[in-house]
Coordinates of C-alpha atoms and ligand atoms in Angstrom, one line a residue:
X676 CA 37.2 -7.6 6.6
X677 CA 35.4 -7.0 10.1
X678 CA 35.5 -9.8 12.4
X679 CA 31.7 -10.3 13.2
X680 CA 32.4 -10.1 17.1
X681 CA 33.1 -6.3 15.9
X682 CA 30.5 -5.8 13.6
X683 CA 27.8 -4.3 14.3
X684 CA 25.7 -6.0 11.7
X685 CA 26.2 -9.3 13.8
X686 CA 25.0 -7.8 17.3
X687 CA 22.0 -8.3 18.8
X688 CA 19.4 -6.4 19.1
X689 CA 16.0 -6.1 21.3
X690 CA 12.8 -4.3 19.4
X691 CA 10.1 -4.3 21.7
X692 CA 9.0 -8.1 22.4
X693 CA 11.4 -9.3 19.1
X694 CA 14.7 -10.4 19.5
X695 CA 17.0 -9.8 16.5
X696 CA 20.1 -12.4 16.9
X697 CA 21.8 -9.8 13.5
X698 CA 20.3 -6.7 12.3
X699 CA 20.5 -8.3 9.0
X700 CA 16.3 -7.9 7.8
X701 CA 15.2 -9.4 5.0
X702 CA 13.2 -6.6 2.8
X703 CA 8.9 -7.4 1.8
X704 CA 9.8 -8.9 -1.4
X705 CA 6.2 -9.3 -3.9
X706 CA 7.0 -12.8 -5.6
X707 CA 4.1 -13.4 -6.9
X708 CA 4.1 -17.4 -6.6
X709 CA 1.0 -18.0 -4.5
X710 CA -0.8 -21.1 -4.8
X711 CA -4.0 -21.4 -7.2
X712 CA -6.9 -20.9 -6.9
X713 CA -7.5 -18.6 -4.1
X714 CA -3.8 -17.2 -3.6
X715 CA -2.9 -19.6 -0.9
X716 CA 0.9 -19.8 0.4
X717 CA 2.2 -23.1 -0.5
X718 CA 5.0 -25.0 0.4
X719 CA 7.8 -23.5 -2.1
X720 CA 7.2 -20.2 -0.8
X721 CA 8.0 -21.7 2.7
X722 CA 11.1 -23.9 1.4
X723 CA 11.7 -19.8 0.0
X724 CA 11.6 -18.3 3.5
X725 CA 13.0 -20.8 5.6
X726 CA 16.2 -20.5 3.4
X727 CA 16.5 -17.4 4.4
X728 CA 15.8 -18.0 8.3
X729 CA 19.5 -16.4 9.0
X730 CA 18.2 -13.0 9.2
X731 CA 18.0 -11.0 12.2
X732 CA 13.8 -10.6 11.0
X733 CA 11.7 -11.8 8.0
X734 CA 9.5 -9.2 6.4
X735 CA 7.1 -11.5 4.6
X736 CA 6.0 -10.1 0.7
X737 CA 3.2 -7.6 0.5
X738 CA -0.2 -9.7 1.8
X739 CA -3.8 -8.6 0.9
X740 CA -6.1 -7.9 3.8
X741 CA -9.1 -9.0 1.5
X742 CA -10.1 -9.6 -2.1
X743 CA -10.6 -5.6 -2.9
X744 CA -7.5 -4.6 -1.2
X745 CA -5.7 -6.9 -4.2
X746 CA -3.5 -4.7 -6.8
X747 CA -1.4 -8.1 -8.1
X748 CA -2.2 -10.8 -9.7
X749 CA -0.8 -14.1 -7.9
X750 CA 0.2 -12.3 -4.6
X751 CA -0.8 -13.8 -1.5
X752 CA -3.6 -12.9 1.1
X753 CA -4.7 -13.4 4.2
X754 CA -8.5 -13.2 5.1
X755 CA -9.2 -16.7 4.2
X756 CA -8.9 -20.3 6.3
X757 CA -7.1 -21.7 3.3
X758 CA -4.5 -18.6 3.3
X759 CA -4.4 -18.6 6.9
X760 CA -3.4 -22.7 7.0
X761 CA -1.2 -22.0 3.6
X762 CA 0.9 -19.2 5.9
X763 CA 1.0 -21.6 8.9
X764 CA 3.0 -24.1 6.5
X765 CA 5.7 -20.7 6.4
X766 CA 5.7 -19.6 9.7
X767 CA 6.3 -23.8 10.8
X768 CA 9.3 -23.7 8.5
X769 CA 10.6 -20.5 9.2
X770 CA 10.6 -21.0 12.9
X771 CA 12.3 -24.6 12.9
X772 CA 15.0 -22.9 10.9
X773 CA 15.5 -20.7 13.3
X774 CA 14.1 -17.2 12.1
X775 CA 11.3 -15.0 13.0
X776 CA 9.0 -13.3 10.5
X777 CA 6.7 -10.3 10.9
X778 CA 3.9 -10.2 7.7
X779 CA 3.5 -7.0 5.5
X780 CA -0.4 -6.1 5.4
X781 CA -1.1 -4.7 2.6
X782 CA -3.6 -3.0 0.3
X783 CA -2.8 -1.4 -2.8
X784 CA -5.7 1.1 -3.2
X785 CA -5.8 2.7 -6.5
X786 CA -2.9 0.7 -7.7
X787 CA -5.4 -1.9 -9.0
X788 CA -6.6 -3.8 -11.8
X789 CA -10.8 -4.2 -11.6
X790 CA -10.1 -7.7 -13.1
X791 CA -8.6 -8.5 -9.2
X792 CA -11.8 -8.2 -7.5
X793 CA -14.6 -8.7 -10.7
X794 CA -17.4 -5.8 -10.8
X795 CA -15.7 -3.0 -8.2
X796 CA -13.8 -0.9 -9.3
X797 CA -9.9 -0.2 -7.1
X798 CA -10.8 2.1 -4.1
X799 CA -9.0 5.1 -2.9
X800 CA -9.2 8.0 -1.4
X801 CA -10.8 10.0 -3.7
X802 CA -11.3 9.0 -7.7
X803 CA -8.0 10.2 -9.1
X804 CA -6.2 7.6 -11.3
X805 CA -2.5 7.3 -11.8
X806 CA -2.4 7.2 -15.8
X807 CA 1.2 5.9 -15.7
X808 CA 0.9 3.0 -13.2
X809 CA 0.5 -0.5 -14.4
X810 CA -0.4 -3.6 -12.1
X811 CA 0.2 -6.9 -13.1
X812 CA -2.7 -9.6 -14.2
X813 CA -3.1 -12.6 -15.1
X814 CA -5.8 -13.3 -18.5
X815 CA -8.7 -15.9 -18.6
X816 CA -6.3 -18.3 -20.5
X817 CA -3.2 -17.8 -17.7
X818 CA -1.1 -14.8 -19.5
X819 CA 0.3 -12.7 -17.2
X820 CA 1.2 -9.2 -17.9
X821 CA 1.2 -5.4 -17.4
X822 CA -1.8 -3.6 -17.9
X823 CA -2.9 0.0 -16.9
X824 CA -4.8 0.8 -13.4
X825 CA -8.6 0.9 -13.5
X826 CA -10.2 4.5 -12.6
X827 CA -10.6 4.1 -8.8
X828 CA -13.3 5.2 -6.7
X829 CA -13.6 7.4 -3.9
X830 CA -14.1 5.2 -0.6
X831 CA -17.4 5.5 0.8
X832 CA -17.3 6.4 4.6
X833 CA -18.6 2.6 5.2
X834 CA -15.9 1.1 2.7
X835 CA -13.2 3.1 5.0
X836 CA -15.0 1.5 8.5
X837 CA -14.9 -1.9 6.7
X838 CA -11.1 -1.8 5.4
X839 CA -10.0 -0.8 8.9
X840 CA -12.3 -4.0 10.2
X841 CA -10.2 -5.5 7.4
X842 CA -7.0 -4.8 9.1
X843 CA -8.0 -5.6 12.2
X844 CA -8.9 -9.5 10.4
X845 CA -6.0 -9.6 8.6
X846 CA -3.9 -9.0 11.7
X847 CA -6.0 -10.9 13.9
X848 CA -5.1 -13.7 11.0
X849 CA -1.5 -13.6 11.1
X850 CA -1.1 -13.9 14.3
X851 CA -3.2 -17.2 14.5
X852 CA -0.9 -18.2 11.8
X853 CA 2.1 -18.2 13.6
X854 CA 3.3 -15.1 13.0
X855 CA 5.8 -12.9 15.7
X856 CA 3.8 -10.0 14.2
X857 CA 3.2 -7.5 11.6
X858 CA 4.3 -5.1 9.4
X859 CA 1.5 -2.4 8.2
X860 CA 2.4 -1.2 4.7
X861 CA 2.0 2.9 4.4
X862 CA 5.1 3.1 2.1
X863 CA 4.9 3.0 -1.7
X864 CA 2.0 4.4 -2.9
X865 CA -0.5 2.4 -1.7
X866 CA -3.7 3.0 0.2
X867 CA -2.8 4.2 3.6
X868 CA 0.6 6.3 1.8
X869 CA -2.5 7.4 -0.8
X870 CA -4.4 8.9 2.2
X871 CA -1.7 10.6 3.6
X872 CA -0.1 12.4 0.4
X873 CA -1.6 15.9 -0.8
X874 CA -1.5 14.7 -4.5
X875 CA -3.7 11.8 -4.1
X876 CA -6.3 12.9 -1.4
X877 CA -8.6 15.7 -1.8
X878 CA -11.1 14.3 0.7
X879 CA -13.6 17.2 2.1
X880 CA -14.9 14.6 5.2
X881 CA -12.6 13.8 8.2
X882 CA -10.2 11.7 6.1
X883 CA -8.6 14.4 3.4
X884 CA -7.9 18.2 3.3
X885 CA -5.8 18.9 6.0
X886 CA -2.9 17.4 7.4
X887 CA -4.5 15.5 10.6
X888 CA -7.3 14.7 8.1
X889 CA -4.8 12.7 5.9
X890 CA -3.3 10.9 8.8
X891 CA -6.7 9.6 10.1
X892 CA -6.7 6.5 8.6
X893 CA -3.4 5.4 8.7
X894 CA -3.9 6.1 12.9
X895 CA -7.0 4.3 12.8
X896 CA -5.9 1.5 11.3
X897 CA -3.0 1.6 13.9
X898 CA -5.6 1.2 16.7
X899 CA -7.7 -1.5 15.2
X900 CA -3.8 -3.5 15.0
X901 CA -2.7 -3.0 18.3
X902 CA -5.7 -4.3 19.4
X903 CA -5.0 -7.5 17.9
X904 CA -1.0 -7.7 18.3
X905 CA 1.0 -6.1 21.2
X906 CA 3.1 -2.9 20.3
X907 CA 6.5 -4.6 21.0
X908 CA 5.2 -7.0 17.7
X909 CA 4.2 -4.1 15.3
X910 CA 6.3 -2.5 12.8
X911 CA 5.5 0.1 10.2
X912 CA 6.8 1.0 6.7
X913 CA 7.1 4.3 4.8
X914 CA 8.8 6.0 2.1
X915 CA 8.2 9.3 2.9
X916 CA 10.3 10.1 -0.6
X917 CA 9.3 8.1 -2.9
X918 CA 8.0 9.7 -6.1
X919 CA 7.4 6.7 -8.5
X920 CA 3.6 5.3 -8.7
X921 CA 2.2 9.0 -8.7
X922 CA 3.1 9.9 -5.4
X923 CA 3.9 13.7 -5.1
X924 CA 3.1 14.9 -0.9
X925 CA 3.7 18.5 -1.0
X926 CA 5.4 18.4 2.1
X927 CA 7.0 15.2 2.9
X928 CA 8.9 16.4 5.8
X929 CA 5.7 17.9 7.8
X930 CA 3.8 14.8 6.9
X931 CA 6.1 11.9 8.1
X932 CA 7.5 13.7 11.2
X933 CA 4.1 14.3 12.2
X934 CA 3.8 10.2 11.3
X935 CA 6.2 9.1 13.0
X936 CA 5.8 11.1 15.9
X937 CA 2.5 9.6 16.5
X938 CA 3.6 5.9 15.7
X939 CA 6.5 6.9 18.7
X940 CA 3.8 7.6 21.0
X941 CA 2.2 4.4 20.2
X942 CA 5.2 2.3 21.3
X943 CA 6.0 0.1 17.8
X944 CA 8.3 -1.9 17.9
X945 CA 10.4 -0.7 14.5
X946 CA 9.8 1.8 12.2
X947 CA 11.0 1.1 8.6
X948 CA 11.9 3.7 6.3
X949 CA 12.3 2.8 2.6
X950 CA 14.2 4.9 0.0
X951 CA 12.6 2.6 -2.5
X952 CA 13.4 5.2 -5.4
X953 CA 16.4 3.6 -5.8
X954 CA 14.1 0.8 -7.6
X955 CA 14.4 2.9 -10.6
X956 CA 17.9 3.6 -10.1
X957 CA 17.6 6.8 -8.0
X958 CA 20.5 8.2 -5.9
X959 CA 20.0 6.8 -2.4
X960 CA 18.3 9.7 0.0
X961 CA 18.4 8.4 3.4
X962 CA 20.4 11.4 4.2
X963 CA 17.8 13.9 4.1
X964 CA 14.9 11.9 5.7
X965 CA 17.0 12.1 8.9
X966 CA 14.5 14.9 10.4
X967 CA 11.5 12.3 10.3
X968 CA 13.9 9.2 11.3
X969 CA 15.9 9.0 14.5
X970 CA 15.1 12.2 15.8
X971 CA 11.3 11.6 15.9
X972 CA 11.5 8.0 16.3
X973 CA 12.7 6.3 19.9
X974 CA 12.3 2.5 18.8
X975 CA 14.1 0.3 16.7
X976 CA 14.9 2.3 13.1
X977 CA 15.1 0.1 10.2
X978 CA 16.5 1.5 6.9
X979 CA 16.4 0.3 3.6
X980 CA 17.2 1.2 0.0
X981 CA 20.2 0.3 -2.1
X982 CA 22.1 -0.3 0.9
X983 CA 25.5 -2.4 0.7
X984 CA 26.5 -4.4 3.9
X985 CA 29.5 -1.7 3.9
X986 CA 27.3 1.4 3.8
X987 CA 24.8 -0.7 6.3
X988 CA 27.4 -1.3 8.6
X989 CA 28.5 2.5 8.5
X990 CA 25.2 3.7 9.5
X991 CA 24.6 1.6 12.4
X992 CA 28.1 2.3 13.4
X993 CA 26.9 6.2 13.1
X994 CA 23.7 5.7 15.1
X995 CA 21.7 6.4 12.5
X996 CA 19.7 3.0 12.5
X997 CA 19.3 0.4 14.3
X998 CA 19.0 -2.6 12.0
X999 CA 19.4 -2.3 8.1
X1000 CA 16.4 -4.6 4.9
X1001 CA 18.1 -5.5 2.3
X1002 CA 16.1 -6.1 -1.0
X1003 CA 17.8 -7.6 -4.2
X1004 CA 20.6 -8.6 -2.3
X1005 CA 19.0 -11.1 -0.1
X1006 CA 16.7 -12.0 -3.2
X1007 CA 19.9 -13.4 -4.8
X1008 CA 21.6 -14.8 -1.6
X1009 CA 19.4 -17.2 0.6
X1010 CA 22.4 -17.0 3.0
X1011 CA 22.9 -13.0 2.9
X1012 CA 24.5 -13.1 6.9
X1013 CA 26.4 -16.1 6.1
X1014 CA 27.7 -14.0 3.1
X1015 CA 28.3 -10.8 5.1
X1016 CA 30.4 -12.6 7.8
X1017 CA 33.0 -14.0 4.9
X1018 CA 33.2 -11.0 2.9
X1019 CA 31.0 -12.3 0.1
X1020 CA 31.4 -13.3 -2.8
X1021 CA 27.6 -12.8 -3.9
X1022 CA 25.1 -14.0 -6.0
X1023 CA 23.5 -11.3 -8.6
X1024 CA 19.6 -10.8 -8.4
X1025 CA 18.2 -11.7 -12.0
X1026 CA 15.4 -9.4 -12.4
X1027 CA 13.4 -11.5 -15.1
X1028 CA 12.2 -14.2 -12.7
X1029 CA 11.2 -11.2 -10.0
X1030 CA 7.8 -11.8 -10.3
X1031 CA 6.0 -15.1 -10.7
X1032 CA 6.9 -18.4 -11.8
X1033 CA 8.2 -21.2 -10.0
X1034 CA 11.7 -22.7 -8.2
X1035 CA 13.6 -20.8 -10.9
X1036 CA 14.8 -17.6 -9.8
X1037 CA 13.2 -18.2 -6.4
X1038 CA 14.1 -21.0 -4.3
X1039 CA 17.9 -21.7 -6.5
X1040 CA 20.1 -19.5 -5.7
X1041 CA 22.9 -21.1 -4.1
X1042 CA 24.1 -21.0 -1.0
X1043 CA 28.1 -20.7 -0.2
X1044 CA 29.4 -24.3 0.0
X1045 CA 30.8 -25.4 3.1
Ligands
LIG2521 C1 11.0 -7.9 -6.6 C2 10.7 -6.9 -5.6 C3 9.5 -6.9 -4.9 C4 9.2 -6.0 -3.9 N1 8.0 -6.1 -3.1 C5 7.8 -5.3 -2.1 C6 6.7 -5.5 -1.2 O1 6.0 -6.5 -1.3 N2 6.5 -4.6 -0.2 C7 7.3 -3.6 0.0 O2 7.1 -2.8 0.9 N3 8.4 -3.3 -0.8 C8 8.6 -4.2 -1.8 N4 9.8 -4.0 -2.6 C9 10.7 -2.9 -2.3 C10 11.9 -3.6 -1.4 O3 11.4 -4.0 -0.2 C11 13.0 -2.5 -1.2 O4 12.4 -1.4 -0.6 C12 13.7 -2.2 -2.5 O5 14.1 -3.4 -3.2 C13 15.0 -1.4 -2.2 O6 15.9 -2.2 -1.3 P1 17.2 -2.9 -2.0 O7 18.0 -1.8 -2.6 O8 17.9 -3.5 -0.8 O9 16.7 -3.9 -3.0 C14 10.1 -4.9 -3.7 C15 11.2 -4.8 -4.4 C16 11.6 -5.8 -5.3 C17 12.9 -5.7 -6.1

C-alpha cells in the first residue's frame, strides 16, 4: 500500500483558478433522478453529490442547455429559474462538505427522442440518423424505456446562432448557481462531437466539409463560455476514440490535436479525455491518444476510462496526466479517496439502478465504517 504523503493521487493540484486538494475526479455520471415536472435538481441528488464531496473535483451529470438540446428522459437542465434554484440546493451542499463541482453542459443532438421536446424533431448537423442508437423515455402513463432515435434535422444557420446563445445561458446559469465552473460536453457523440466527426457532418456552409469547418462550432461555443466563466474555470471533454453511438471521424488524430491545440490557446483550465469505449467493455486506449493529450495540451490533463486507482496512480506517476475521473467506481463508493487511501475494500457498481429511480442504487452505498 502507498502511504498517501507518497501518492500522487493525494497531492494537490492547481488548474487554473481551481484548487484540487486530490486528483481523485468524480466522472459526469447521467442518473436520471431529476425532479418532476420540469427536470429540476432536488434535494436527493444533492444528499448524492455531497456524499461524494471528497474528490479532488465534481463533474456534475450531463445538464441540458434547453428543452431541444434534451436526448433523456429525467435528466436535468439548466435554462430554467426552477433548475437554476434546484442546482443551487447542490452546489450549497456540495460546498459545505467541502467539494467543488464544475457542471457538464450538454446537448445531445441527434441522440434524441422527438417525444423530449414535442413537435421538433432532434437537431444535428445535417439529417443523418444513427439507426442503432436508442435514448431513453419516459411514456404518457410514467414507463420508462429504450426507444430508437427520431430522424434529426439539419440545424438551420439560426438554430446553430441560437444553441450557441444557449450555451452562453446555460453557462451564464451555472455560474449564478453556485457553480466553480463548467464542463462543455464535445465527447460521446453528441452535438458538438457530431459537428466535429466526418461521419456525421456533411455540412456544405461554414460549419461541415472541411476540417476548420467541423471545428467551428465547438470554438464558437468556446467563446460564447468564456465570456460568461473565466478560463481558469472551464474544462472540456472529449473522446476522440470512441466508436459507439455512430461515431466514426476518419481521422481522429488530425481532428482532436487540431482540438486541443486550439482549446490550449484558449487557456482552459483542464482538458478531459475519455476512453469511454470501455463502457462496452473495450480494451482501454489511452495509450494511443497520447499525440492529441499531453503533448498538445499545457493545462491540467484529466483521463478517464476503466482506470483502477493502481493504473491511475501509475500514469500520474509517468506524467502522463495530471488528475485521473473515475466512473463506476465512484458510482459504487461515495467515499472513493477515503477508499483509495486504505487500500479498499470496494463497493461493486450495480448496473440496474444506473439510470433512474430513487435512493436505491444512488444515495446507499455505504461508506467504510469508522
Ligand atoms: C451510469 C453512467 C452514466 C454516464 N453519464 C455520463 C454523462 O452524463 N456525461 C459523460 O460525459 N459521460 C458519462 N458517462 C461516461 C463516464 O463519465 C465514464 O467516461 C465511463 O464510465 C468510463 O469511466 P469508468 O471506467 O471510470 O467508469 C456515464 C457512464 C455511466 C456508467
Amino acid at each position: 500500500m502507498t502511504e498517501r504523503a507518497d501518492d500522487p493521487l493525494f497531492s494537490p493540484l492547481t488548474a487554473g483558478e481551481l484548487e484540487l486538494p486530490n486528483r481523485i475526479v468524480l466522472a459526469p455520471l447521467t442518473r436520471s433522478r431529476a425532479g418532476q415536472p420540469g427536470n429540476v435538481p432536488r434535494q436527493l441528488n444533492a444528499d448524492y453529490y455531497a456524499q461524494r464531496a471528497g474528490a479532488g473535483l465534481i463533474l456534475s451529470e450531463a445538464t441540458n442547455i434547453s428543452q431541444i438540446a434534451t436526448g433523456y428522459a429525467l435528466t436535468p437542465g439548466i435554462y430554467t429559474d426552477q433548475q437554476v434554484a434546484g442546482w443551487r440546493l447542490v452546489t450549497d451542499a456540495v460546498h459545505a462538505a467541502g467539494g467543488r463541482m464544475l457542471l457538464q453542459l450538454w446537448h445531445c443532438g441527434r441522440m434524441s427522442h422527438e417525444s423530449l421536446h414535442p413537435g421538433e424533431a432532434p437537431r444535428a448537423p445535417s439529417a443523418i440518423r444513427c439507426d442503432s442508437c436508442q435514448v431513453f423515455t419516459v411514456d404518457a402513463e410514467g414507463r420508462g424505456g429504450l426507444t430508437p432515435v427520431s430522424p434529426p434535422q439539419a440545424m438551420t444557420a439560426a438554430e446553430i446562432k441560437s444553441t450557441i446563445d444557449d450555451y452562453a445561458r446555460a453557462a451564464r446559469n451555472a455560474m449564478a448557481a453556485g457553480f466553480d465552473g463548467v464542463q462543455v460536453h464535445s465527447a460521446n457523440g453528441y452535438l458538438l462531437h457530431q459537428f466535429l466527426a466526418s461521419n456525421t457532418n456533411t455540412r456544405t456552409d461554414g460549419y461541415g466539409g472541411s476540417l476548420t469547418n467541423r471545428c467551428r462550432l465547438l470554438f464558437e461555443v468556446m467563446d460564447a463560455v468564456l465570456a460568461e466563466v473565466p478560463a481558469g474555470r472551464v474544462s472540456v471533454r472529449l473522446s476522440p476514440l470512441f466508436g459507439l453511438n455512430g461515431m466514426a471521424d476518419a481521422n481522429p488524430a488530425d481532428t482532436f490535436g487540431t482540438v486541443a491545440a486550439h482549446l490550449n490557446r484558449l487557456g482552459i483550465a483542464v482538458l478531459e479525455i475519455a476512453d469511454t469505449d470501455v463502457m462496452a467493455g473495450a480494451e482501454p486506449r489511452m495509450e494511443q491518444m497520447r499525440d492529441f493529450t499531453r503533448k498538445r495540451f499545457d493545462g491540467a490533463l484529466m483521463l478517464n476510462g476503466g482506470y483502477t486507482p493502481e493504473r491511475a496512480r501509475a500514469t500520474i506517476s509517468a506524467g502522463d496526466g495530471d488528475c485521473v475521473s473515475f466512473g463506476r467506481l465512484f458510482l459504487a463508493n461515495p467515499d472513493l479517496p477515503e477508499r483509495i487511501g486504505r487500500d479498499g475494500p470496494y463497493n461493486e457498481p450495480n448496473q440496474a439502478t444506473f439510470y433512474g429511480g430513487g435512493a436505491e442504487g444512488y444515495t446507499d452505498y455505504p461508506a467504510l465504517a469508522g
